[in-house]
């Protein structure tokens, strides 16, 4: 059985407190477009992120607000910024580096929060039954085409509100020469 893959570009999830600091007290993120995962959206807002070696301008903010701010970058981005983020599941920020976020109103400096997101698959509970997997399983996924490869250690995330889709960062997607919506398959 096959499922769609999507490339996740660098982005930032902000806490409500950091949104208010960066954009102004009481500020609400503005919808640019809905993402495939229900309730998630790309916001109109962008920020700059500054590390010890360099900066990346115009990093897209994703909504809604989270409990803690989190920045997801690629390995290539980490070289530009001069940070060494660990590969982590979303929300696992322990011992990750921080950096400065520059908004239109003010700046925020995070002590932790920069990660290379673990490649993962979002699955609705019905999809998990069809694929014979459970939440937090690790699977292997094969891509197709001239640069086909097998992704190891792909985290399965199962929830009744998730839509079926595998997420990799831009570096990983480019290595496999895949684009958004291409089909991949779990190797049993």
XYZ file of N, CA and C in Angstrom, residues 12-25 27 29 47 61 65-71 99 101-112:
114
model
N 8.694 27.539 11.633
C 8.711 27.779 13.074
C 7.297 27.684 13.629
N 7.206 27.046 14.790
C 5.972 27.017 15.576
C 6.227 27.935 16.769
N 5.332 28.870 17.021
C 5.524 29.833 18.096
C 4.520 29.642 19.221
N 4.983 29.911 20.434
C 4.066 29.951 21.578
C 3.266 31.250 21.491
N 2.146 31.286 22.169
C 1.316 32.496 22.183
C 2.112 33.683 22.734
N 2.887 33.427 23.789
C 3.709 34.484 24.391
C 4.710 35.047 23.378
N 5.374 34.161 22.624
C 6.352 34.636 21.649
C 5.688 35.335 20.466
N 4.488 34.908 20.079
C 3.740 35.618 19.033
C 3.488 37.058 19.472
N 3.061 37.227 20.719
C 2.761 38.571 21.226
C 4.022 39.424 21.310
N 5.145 38.812 21.685
C 6.399 39.567 21.755
C 6.851 39.986 20.353
N 6.829 39.057 19.412
C 7.356 39.313 18.064
C 6.455 40.221 17.234
N 5.123 40.079 17.384
C 4.184 40.778 16.504
C 3.323 41.823 17.205
N 3.314 41.825 18.524
C 2.515 42.799 19.262
C 1.508 42.120 20.178
N 1.249 42.726 21.283
C 0.340 42.173 22.285
C -1.036 41.892 21.686
N -1.755 39.843 19.326
C -1.706 39.530 17.896
C -2.182 38.100 17.630
N -2.227 35.080 14.575
C -1.664 34.676 13.287
C -2.742 34.704 12.211
N 9.343 35.273 10.034
C 10.327 35.854 10.947
C 11.718 35.546 10.417
N 5.940 31.022 9.593
C 5.332 30.630 10.860
C 4.166 29.700 10.543
N -0.853 28.378 17.573
C 0.189 28.544 18.586
C 0.416 27.236 19.325
N 1.625 27.025 19.748
C 2.013 25.832 20.514
C 2.339 26.233 21.953
N 2.527 25.221 22.802
C 2.920 25.500 24.183
C 4.326 26.081 24.254
N 5.234 25.582 23.387
C 6.611 26.068 23.343
C 6.988 26.349 21.902
N 7.801 27.371 21.709
C 8.282 27.677 20.360
C 9.289 26.619 19.921
N 9.242 26.285 18.638
C 10.087 25.235 18.071
C 10.436 25.608 16.642
N 11.698 25.472 16.284
C 12.166 25.786 14.941
C 12.656 24.501 14.289
N 18.314 29.936 19.500
C 18.785 31.028 18.649
C 17.861 32.213 18.809
N 15.082 34.914 17.370
C 13.999 35.088 16.397
C 13.717 36.586 16.322
N 13.714 37.125 15.110
C 13.481 38.551 14.919
C 12.135 38.739 14.229
N 11.239 39.445 14.899
C 9.930 39.755 14.342
C 9.834 41.227 13.997
N 8.678 41.668 13.524
C 8.519 43.072 13.147
C 8.500 44.031 14.338
N 8.147 43.536 15.522
C 8.064 44.413 16.698
C 9.280 44.268 17.615
N 9.632 43.028 17.937
C 10.729 42.769 18.882
C 11.412 41.461 18.537
N 12.341 41.071 19.395
C 13.094 39.829 19.237
C 12.846 38.914 20.420
N 13.049 37.607 20.181
C 12.972 36.601 21.231
C 14.223 35.741 21.095
N 14.871 35.444 22.219
C 15.999 34.522 22.199
C 15.580 33.245 22.907
N 15.635 32.142 22.164
C 15.294 30.834 22.723
C 16.549 30.167 23.266
N 16.448 29.568 24.443
C 17.559 28.778 24.989
C 17.625 27.412 24.327
N 16.468 26.851 23.977
C 16.363 25.564 23.283
C 15.268 25.700 22.233
